[in-house]
PDB file of C-alpha atoms and ligand atoms in Angstrom:
ATOM      1  CA  UNK C   1       0.999  -7.005  -9.160  1.00  0.00           C
ATOM      2  CA  UNK C   2       2.204  -3.855 -10.855  1.00  0.00           C
ATOM      3  CA  UNK C   3       5.958  -3.691 -10.740  1.00  0.00           C
ATOM      4  CA  UNK C   4       8.791  -1.846 -12.441  1.00  0.00           C
ATOM      5  CA  UNK C   5      11.938  -3.922 -12.897  1.00  0.00           C
ATOM      6  CA  UNK C   6      15.098  -1.861 -12.594  1.00  0.00           C
ATOM      7  CA  UNK C   7      18.714  -2.850 -13.033  1.00  0.00           C
ATOM      8  CA  UNK C   8      21.530  -2.806 -15.577  1.00  0.00           C
ATOM      9  CA  UNK C   9      21.271  -4.676 -18.880  1.00  0.00           C
ATOM     10  CA  UNK C  10      21.877  -8.340 -18.154  1.00  0.00           C
ATOM     11  CA  UNK C  11      20.751  -8.108 -14.518  1.00  0.00           C
ATOM     12  CA  UNK C  12      18.060 -10.695 -15.212  1.00  0.00           C
ATOM     13  CA  UNK C  13      14.963  -8.497 -15.490  1.00  0.00           C
ATOM     14  CA  UNK C  14      13.473 -10.596 -18.289  1.00  0.00           C
ATOM     15  CA  UNK C  15      14.026 -13.888 -16.487  1.00  0.00           C
ATOM     16  CA  UNK C  16      12.560 -12.541 -13.252  1.00  0.00           C
ATOM     17  CA  UNK C  17       9.572 -11.097 -15.117  1.00  0.00           C
ATOM     18  CA  UNK C  18       8.825 -14.475 -16.710  1.00  0.00           C
ATOM     19  CA  UNK C  19       8.979 -16.202 -13.314  1.00  0.00           C
ATOM     20  CA  UNK C  20       6.732 -13.597 -11.661  1.00  0.00           C
ATOM     21  CA  UNK C  21       4.242 -13.954 -14.518  1.00  0.00           C
ATOM     22  CA  UNK C  22       3.694 -17.613 -13.561  1.00  0.00           C
ATOM     23  CA  UNK C  23       3.000 -16.493 -10.030  1.00  0.00           C
ATOM     24  CA  UNK C  24      -0.111 -14.342 -10.463  1.00  0.00           C
ATOM     25  CA  UNK C  25      -0.880 -13.981 -14.160  1.00  0.00           C
ATOM     26  CA  UNK C  26       0.608 -10.492 -14.504  1.00  0.00           C
ATOM     27  CA  UNK C  27       1.905  -9.776 -18.014  1.00  0.00           C
ATOM     28  CA  UNK C  28       5.520  -9.010 -18.827  1.00  0.00           C
ATOM     29  CA  UNK C  29       5.851  -5.860 -20.887  1.00  0.00           C
ATOM     30  CA  UNK C  30       9.318  -5.557 -22.364  1.00  0.00           C
ATOM     31  CA  UNK C  31       9.898  -2.440 -24.442  1.00  0.00           C
ATOM     32  CA  UNK C  32      13.032  -4.098 -25.865  1.00  0.00           C
ATOM     33  CA  UNK C  33      10.944  -7.077 -27.101  1.00  0.00           C
ATOM     34  CA  UNK C  34       8.299  -4.760 -28.568  1.00  0.00           C
ATOM     35  CA  UNK C  35      10.970  -2.831 -30.482  1.00  0.00           C
ATOM     36  CA  UNK C  36      12.778  -5.985 -31.628  1.00  0.00           C
ATOM     37  CA  UNK C  37       9.574  -7.476 -33.033  1.00  0.00           C
ATOM     38  CA  UNK C  38       8.868  -4.203 -34.855  1.00  0.00           C
ATOM     39  CA  UNK C  39      12.320  -4.467 -36.450  1.00  0.00           C
ATOM     40  CA  UNK C  40      11.797  -8.135 -37.332  1.00  0.00           C
ATOM     41  CA  UNK C  41       8.413  -7.302 -38.902  1.00  0.00           C
ATOM     42  CA  UNK C  42       9.959  -4.415 -40.859  1.00  0.00           C
ATOM     43  CA  UNK C  43       7.353  -1.895 -39.711  1.00  0.00           C
ATOM     44  CA  UNK C  44       7.769   1.885 -39.840  1.00  0.00           C
ATOM     45  CA  UNK C  45       8.496   1.870 -36.100  1.00  0.00           C
ATOM     46  CA  UNK C  46      11.126  -0.828 -36.659  1.00  0.00           C
ATOM     47  CA  UNK C  47      12.906   1.232 -39.300  1.00  0.00           C
ATOM     48  CA  UNK C  48      12.917   4.269 -37.021  1.00  0.00           C
ATOM     49  CA  UNK C  49      14.604   2.479 -34.101  1.00  0.00           C
ATOM     50  CA  UNK C  50      16.918  -0.018 -35.806  1.00  0.00           C
ATOM     51  CA  UNK C  51      20.144   2.018 -35.836  1.00  0.00           C
ATOM     52  CA  UNK C  52      19.856   3.325 -32.270  1.00  0.00           C
ATOM     53  CA  UNK C  53      19.164  -0.160 -30.934  1.00  0.00           C
ATOM     54  CA  UNK C  54      22.044  -1.855 -32.737  1.00  0.00           C
ATOM     55  CA  UNK C  55      24.428   0.707 -31.214  1.00  0.00           C
ATOM     56  CA  UNK C  56      22.971   0.211 -27.730  1.00  0.00           C
ATOM     57  CA  UNK C  57      21.635   3.776 -27.603  1.00  0.00           C
ATOM     58  CA  UNK C  58      18.158   4.618 -26.310  1.00  0.00           C
ATOM     59  CA  UNK C  59      15.265   5.426 -28.625  1.00  0.00           C
ATOM     60  CA  UNK C  60      13.387   8.653 -27.932  1.00  0.00           C
ATOM     61  CA  UNK C  61      11.161   9.153 -24.894  1.00  0.00           C
ATOM     62  CA  UNK C  62       8.288  10.306 -27.162  1.00  0.00           C
ATOM     63  CA  UNK C  63       8.364   7.093 -29.142  1.00  0.00           C
ATOM     64  CA  UNK C  64       8.461   4.904 -26.037  1.00  0.00           C
ATOM     65  CA  UNK C  65       5.673   6.836 -24.299  1.00  0.00           C
ATOM     66  CA  UNK C  66       3.489   6.504 -27.404  1.00  0.00           C
ATOM     67  CA  UNK C  67       3.941   2.723 -27.302  1.00  0.00           C
ATOM     68  CA  UNK C  68       3.399   2.415 -23.558  1.00  0.00           C
ATOM     69  CA  UNK C  69       0.374   4.658 -23.372  1.00  0.00           C
ATOM     70  CA  UNK C  70      -1.405   2.245 -25.715  1.00  0.00           C
ATOM     71  CA  UNK C  71       0.047  -0.917 -24.233  1.00  0.00           C
ATOM     72  CA  UNK C  72      -0.945  -0.176 -20.630  1.00  0.00           C
ATOM     73  CA  UNK C  73      -4.572   0.268 -21.643  1.00  0.00           C
ATOM     74  CA  UNK C  74      -4.915  -3.178 -23.191  1.00  0.00           C
ATOM     75  CA  UNK C  75      -7.185  -5.685 -21.523  1.00  0.00           C
ATOM     76  CA  UNK C  76      -4.452  -8.082 -20.351  1.00  0.00           C
ATOM     77  CA  UNK C  77      -2.950  -5.352 -18.138  1.00  0.00           C
ATOM     78  CA  UNK C  78      -5.915  -5.423 -15.765  1.00  0.00           C
ATOM     79  CA  UNK C  79      -4.418  -8.381 -13.856  1.00  0.00           C
ATOM     80  CA  UNK C  80      -1.129  -6.585 -13.380  1.00  0.00           C
ATOM     81  CA  UNK C  81       2.105  -6.020 -15.257  1.00  0.00           C
ATOM     82  CA  UNK C  82       5.843  -6.323 -14.920  1.00  0.00           C
ATOM     83  CA  UNK C  83       7.553  -3.460 -16.696  1.00  0.00           C
ATOM     84  CA  UNK C  84      10.848  -4.744 -18.071  1.00  0.00           C
ATOM     85  CA  UNK C  85      13.122  -2.097 -19.599  1.00  0.00           C
ATOM     86  CA  UNK C  86      10.752   0.792 -18.994  1.00  0.00           C
ATOM     87  CA  UNK C  87      10.996   3.499 -17.713  1.00  0.00           C
ATOM     88  CA  UNK C  88      14.586   4.049 -18.771  1.00  0.00           C
ATOM     89  CA  UNK C  89      15.027   7.805 -18.205  1.00  0.00           C
ATOM     90  CA  UNK C  90      13.768  10.359 -15.680  1.00  0.00           C
ATOM     91  CA  UNK C  91      11.421  11.941 -18.283  1.00  0.00           C
ATOM     92  CA  UNK C  92       9.907   8.493 -18.953  1.00  0.00           C
ATOM     93  CA  UNK C  93       9.448   7.942 -15.197  1.00  0.00           C
ATOM     94  CA  UNK C  94       7.727  11.322 -14.859  1.00  0.00           C
ATOM     95  CA  UNK C  95       5.506  10.614 -17.863  1.00  0.00           C
ATOM     96  CA  UNK C  96       4.620   7.171 -16.494  1.00  0.00           C
ATOM     97  CA  UNK C  97       3.640   8.711 -13.187  1.00  0.00           C
ATOM     98  CA  UNK C  98       1.257  11.054 -14.983  1.00  0.00           C
ATOM     99  CA  UNK C  99      -0.115   8.290 -17.166  1.00  0.00           C
ATOM    100  CA  UNK C 100      -0.835   6.048 -14.152  1.00  0.00           C
ATOM    101  CA  UNK C 101      -2.531   8.919 -12.332  1.00  0.00           C
ATOM    102  CA  UNK C 102      -4.698   9.441 -15.408  1.00  0.00           C
ATOM    103  CA  UNK C 103      -5.576   5.725 -15.534  1.00  0.00           C
ATOM    104  CA  UNK C 104      -6.196   5.659 -11.766  1.00  0.00           C
ATOM    105  CA  UNK C 105      -3.517   3.030 -11.148  1.00  0.00           C
ATOM    106  CA  UNK C 106      -0.868   2.521  -8.496  1.00  0.00           C
ATOM    107  CA  UNK C 107       2.445   0.678  -8.673  1.00  0.00           C
ATOM    108  CA  UNK C 108       3.273  -1.875  -5.990  1.00  0.00           C
ATOM    109  CA  UNK C 109       6.993  -1.235  -6.166  1.00  0.00           C
ATOM    110  CA  UNK C 110      10.067  -0.590  -8.272  1.00  0.00           C
ATOM    111  CA  UNK C 111      12.266  -3.636  -7.895  1.00  0.00           C
ATOM    112  CA  UNK C 112      15.978  -3.038  -8.372  1.00  0.00           C
ATOM    113  CA  UNK C 113      18.220  -5.979  -9.240  1.00  0.00           C
ATOM    114  CA  UNK C 114      21.475  -4.582  -7.886  1.00  0.00           C
ATOM    115  CA  UNK C 115      24.144  -6.588  -9.732  1.00  0.00           C
ATOM    116  CA  UNK C 116      27.865  -5.613 -10.031  1.00  0.00           C
ATOM    117  CA  UNK C 117      29.223  -4.567 -13.434  1.00  0.00           C
ATOM    118  CA  UNK C 118      31.813  -7.367 -13.822  1.00  0.00           C
ATOM    119  CA  UNK C 119      29.111  -9.997 -13.400  1.00  0.00           C
ATOM    120  CA  UNK C 120      26.994  -8.172 -15.989  1.00  0.00           C
ATOM    121  CA  UNK C 121      29.706  -8.006 -18.671  1.00  0.00           C
ATOM    122  CA  UNK C 122      30.456 -11.723 -18.317  1.00  0.00           C
ATOM    123  CA  UNK C 123      26.772 -12.592 -18.564  1.00  0.00           C
ATOM    124  CA  UNK C 124      25.972 -10.405 -21.535  1.00  0.00           C
ATOM    125  CA  UNK C 125      28.841 -11.570 -23.714  1.00  0.00           C
ATOM    126  CA  UNK C 126      27.796 -15.200 -23.185  1.00  0.00           C
ATOM    127  CA  UNK C 127      24.063 -14.544 -23.630  1.00  0.00           C
ATOM    128  CA  UNK C 128      22.161 -15.877 -26.662  1.00  0.00           C
ATOM    129  CA  UNK C 129      18.523 -15.201 -27.566  1.00  0.00           C
ATOM    130  CA  UNK C 130      15.920 -17.106 -29.593  1.00  0.00           C
ATOM    131  CA  UNK C 131      14.906 -14.915 -32.534  1.00  0.00           C
ATOM    132  CA  UNK C 132      11.433 -16.480 -32.577  1.00  0.00           C
ATOM    133  CA  UNK C 133      10.169 -16.644 -28.969  1.00  0.00           C
ATOM    134  CA  UNK C 134      12.736 -14.535 -27.072  1.00  0.00           C
ATOM    135  CA  UNK C 135      13.894 -17.356 -24.774  1.00  0.00           C
ATOM    136  CA  UNK C 136      17.289 -16.493 -23.284  1.00  0.00           C
ATOM    137  CA  UNK C 137      20.203 -18.931 -23.155  1.00  0.00           C
ATOM    138  CA  UNK C 138      23.794 -18.654 -21.968  1.00  0.00           C
ATOM    139  CA  UNK C 139      26.672 -20.448 -23.674  1.00  0.00           C
ATOM    140  CA  UNK C 140      28.364 -21.057 -20.302  1.00  0.00           C
ATOM    141  CA  UNK C 141      25.537 -21.658 -17.856  1.00  0.00           C
ATOM    142  CA  UNK C 142      22.430 -22.536 -19.854  1.00  0.00           C
ATOM    143  CA  UNK C 143      23.247 -23.631 -23.394  1.00  0.00           C
ATOM    144  CA  UNK C 144      20.434 -24.925 -25.612  1.00  0.00           C
ATOM    145  CA  UNK C 145      20.372 -28.743 -25.849  1.00  0.00           C
ATOM    146  CA  UNK C 146      21.248 -28.497 -29.549  1.00  0.00           C
ATOM    147  CA  UNK C 147      23.675 -25.670 -30.383  1.00  0.00           C
ATOM    148  CA  UNK C 148      21.946 -22.737 -32.065  1.00  0.00           C
ATOM    149  CA  UNK C 149      18.418 -24.183 -31.735  1.00  0.00           C
ATOM    150  CA  UNK C 150      15.807 -23.057 -29.194  1.00  0.00           C
ATOM    151  CA  UNK C 151      14.660 -25.756 -26.714  1.00  0.00           C
ATOM    152  CA  UNK C 152      11.255 -24.109 -26.416  1.00  0.00           C
ATOM    153  CA  UNK C 153      10.213 -23.423 -30.006  1.00  0.00           C
ATOM    154  CA  UNK C 154      12.936 -24.681 -32.375  1.00  0.00           C
ATOM    155  CA  UNK C 155      13.822 -21.145 -33.535  1.00  0.00           C
ATOM    156  CA  UNK C 156      17.370 -19.932 -34.210  1.00  0.00           C
ATOM    157  CA  UNK C 157      19.379 -18.988 -31.123  1.00  0.00           C
ATOM    158  CA  UNK C 158      21.752 -16.094 -31.861  1.00  0.00           C
ATOM    159  CA  UNK C 159      23.870 -13.356 -30.279  1.00  0.00           C
ATOM    160  CA  UNK C 160      22.006 -10.042 -30.422  1.00  0.00           C
ATOM    161  CA  UNK C 161      23.918  -7.382 -32.331  1.00  0.00           C
ATOM    162  CA  UNK C 162      23.719  -5.128 -29.265  1.00  0.00           C
ATOM    163  CA  UNK C 163      25.567  -7.827 -27.308  1.00  0.00           C
ATOM    164  CA  UNK C 164      28.956  -7.360 -28.926  1.00  0.00           C
ATOM    165  CA  UNK C 165      31.673  -6.142 -26.520  1.00  0.00           C
ATOM    166  CA  UNK C 166      31.511  -2.586 -27.902  1.00  0.00           C
ATOM    167  CA  UNK C 167      27.726  -2.252 -27.768  1.00  0.00           C
ATOM    168  CA  UNK C 168      27.694  -3.694 -24.238  1.00  0.00           C
ATOM    169  CA  UNK C 169      30.169  -1.089 -22.965  1.00  0.00           C
ATOM    170  CA  UNK C 170      27.954   1.580 -24.508  1.00  0.00           C
ATOM    171  CA  UNK C 171      24.756   0.130 -22.968  1.00  0.00           C
ATOM    172  CA  UNK C 172      26.375   0.110 -19.521  1.00  0.00           C
ATOM    173  CA  UNK C 173      27.432   3.726 -19.999  1.00  0.00           C
ATOM    174  CA  UNK C 174      23.917   4.662 -21.119  1.00  0.00           C
ATOM    175  CA  UNK C 175      22.507   2.804 -18.099  1.00  0.00           C
ATOM    176  CA  UNK C 176      24.766   4.639 -15.650  1.00  0.00           C
ATOM    177  CA  UNK C 177      24.052   8.037 -17.201  1.00  0.00           C
ATOM    178  CA  UNK C 178      20.329   7.810 -17.934  1.00  0.00           C
ATOM    179  CA  UNK C 179      18.717   4.939 -16.049  1.00  0.00           C
ATOM    180  CA  UNK C 180      20.621   4.593 -12.754  1.00  0.00           C
ATOM    181  CA  UNK C 181      19.122   7.928 -11.506  1.00  0.00           C
ATOM    182  CA  UNK C 182      15.735   6.151 -11.432  1.00  0.00           C
ATOM    183  CA  UNK C 183      16.869   4.239  -8.343  1.00  0.00           C
ATOM    184  CA  UNK C 184      16.930   7.535  -6.402  1.00  0.00           C
ATOM    185  CA  UNK C 185      13.716   8.660  -8.080  1.00  0.00           C
ATOM    186  CA  UNK C 186      11.824   5.612  -6.811  1.00  0.00           C
ATOM    187  CA  UNK C 187      13.573   5.608  -3.444  1.00  0.00           C
ATOM    188  CA  UNK C 188      12.345   9.181  -2.947  1.00  0.00           C
ATOM    189  CA  UNK C 189       8.878   8.110  -4.061  1.00  0.00           C
ATOM    190  CA  UNK C 190       8.886   5.361  -1.418  1.00  0.00           C
ATOM    191  CA  UNK C 191       8.572   2.616  -4.032  1.00  0.00           C
ATOM    192  CA  UNK C 192      12.084   1.159  -4.167  1.00  0.00           C
ATOM    193  CA  UNK C 193      12.799  -2.456  -3.219  1.00  0.00           C
ATOM    194  CA  UNK C 194      16.443  -3.371  -3.837  1.00  0.00           C
ATOM    195  CA  UNK C 195      17.721  -6.962  -4.082  1.00  0.00           C
ATOM    196  CA  UNK C 196      21.453  -7.730  -4.534  1.00  0.00           C
ATOM    197  CA  UNK C 197      20.650 -10.858  -6.544  1.00  0.00           C
ATOM    198  CA  UNK C 198      18.925 -12.191  -9.665  1.00  0.00           C
ATOM    199  CA  UNK C 199      17.766 -15.293  -7.848  1.00  0.00           C
ATOM    200  CA  UNK C 200      14.012 -15.751  -8.110  1.00  0.00           C
ATOM    201  CA  UNK C 201      13.652 -16.969  -4.494  1.00  0.00           C
ATOM    202  CA  UNK C 202      15.449 -13.894  -3.149  1.00  0.00           C
ATOM    203  CA  UNK C 203      13.338 -11.665  -5.362  1.00  0.00           C
ATOM    204  CA  UNK C 204      10.066 -13.339  -4.339  1.00  0.00           C
ATOM    205  CA  UNK C 205      10.966 -12.975  -0.661  1.00  0.00           C
ATOM    206  CA  UNK C 206      11.630  -9.260  -1.127  1.00  0.00           C
ATOM    207  CA  UNK C 207       8.371  -8.735  -3.006  1.00  0.00           C
ATOM    208  CA  UNK C 208       6.304 -10.696  -0.497  1.00  0.00           C
ATOM    209  CA  UNK C 209       7.675  -8.709   2.414  1.00  0.00           C
ATOM    210  CA  UNK C 210       6.475  -5.648   0.566  1.00  0.00           C
ATOM    211  CA  UNK C 211       3.024  -6.470  -0.916  1.00  0.00           C
TER     212      UNK C 211
HETATM  213  P1  LIG B 301      18.572  -4.700 -21.971  1.00  0.00           P
HETATM  214  O1  LIG B 301      18.944  -6.128 -22.047  1.00  0.00           O
HETATM  215  O2  LIG B 301      19.689  -3.750 -22.225  1.00  0.00           O
HETATM  216  O3  LIG B 301      17.750  -4.352 -20.767  1.00  0.00           O
HETATM  217  P2  LIG B 301      16.273  -4.263 -23.682  1.00  0.00           P
HETATM  218  O4  LIG B 301      15.882  -5.477 -24.414  1.00  0.00           O
HETATM  219  O5  LIG B 301      15.460  -3.808 -22.542  1.00  0.00           O
HETATM  220  O6  LIG B 301      17.791  -4.454 -23.293  1.00  0.00           O
HETATM  221  O7  LIG B 301      16.383  -3.038 -24.710  1.00  0.00           O
HETATM  222  C1  LIG B 301      17.168  -3.112 -25.868  1.00  0.00           C
HETATM  223  C2  LIG B 301      17.260  -1.752 -26.527  1.00  0.00           C
HETATM  224  O8  LIG B 301      15.947  -1.279 -26.838  1.00  0.00           O
HETATM  225  C3  LIG B 301      17.882  -0.642 -25.706  1.00  0.00           C
HETATM  226  O9  LIG B 301      19.282  -0.672 -25.775  1.00  0.00           O
HETATM  227  C4  LIG B 301      17.285   0.589 -26.356  1.00  0.00           C
HETATM  228  O10 LIG B 301      17.902   0.860 -27.593  1.00  0.00           O
HETATM  229  C5  LIG B 301      15.865   0.134 -26.667  1.00  0.00           C
HETATM  230  N1  LIG B 301      14.923   0.409 -25.552  1.00  0.00           N
HETATM  231  C6  LIG B 301      14.215  -0.519 -24.848  1.00  0.00           C
HETATM  232  N2  LIG B 301      13.447   0.046 -23.908  1.00  0.00           N
HETATM  233  C7  LIG B 301      13.660   1.393 -24.015  1.00  0.00           C
HETATM  234  C8  LIG B 301      13.158   2.529 -23.313  1.00  0.00           C
HETATM  235  N3  LIG B 301      12.288   2.398 -22.280  1.00  0.00           N
HETATM  236  N4  LIG B 301      13.609   3.754 -23.700  1.00  0.00           N
HETATM  237  C9  LIG B 301      14.481   3.898 -24.706  1.00  0.00           C
HETATM  238  N5  LIG B 301      14.995   2.875 -25.407  1.00  0.00           N
HETATM  239  C10 LIG B 301      14.603   1.617 -25.068  1.00  0.00           C
HETATM  240 ZN1  LIG B 302      12.311 -20.031 -29.106  1.00  0.00          ZN
END
């Protein structure tokens, strides 16, 4: 399947993408993960985006489109992909539309995880991430078996620096201003599927009724 995952930061896009990946071999493409590994590797790209990301601001559309134009043409995308954190702005959505037309590809749907803000803030402040493999934990609901150590790979489990209270408020603001309009964009394009839940069974049911 070829799906865009929409929803505020902390809605569960990454978790849903990983579950859907098991289902039919589609790959998860997370622009946030791509940028974070560039920072960790200290590449030129990483240096360019570091400050914006730590503050919870978006990086430029040009930069993101450059990354995605290459990424979507890699071999593993043939089976399908789950776009997690992209597109993030109307210009990115327009550019993606053009890119897909050029590649002769069609999206199955844009799946919106429609989760209320208070739930989001609580989740994000208690979220912890493995620096090595990206596995997500939650200090309240899903703590690692050993504090600070990843169950999957043994890497360090930490709070992302864009998950401080201040950065989270900014990310939600950025989401409302720049990304929320995509819901209308995809509704108008006839692609929107909206689910008021981050539960994988609810999400699967919605997707199956659609494709
Ligand atoms: P979230 O949990 O907020 O969905 P992501 O891991 O998707 O976070 O992204 C983290 C950060 O990476 C964003 O706050 C932004 O700085 C940058 N980023 C990721 N994807 C994009 C994109 N499509 N356009 C612009 N910036 C992006
Ligand atoms: Zn790990």
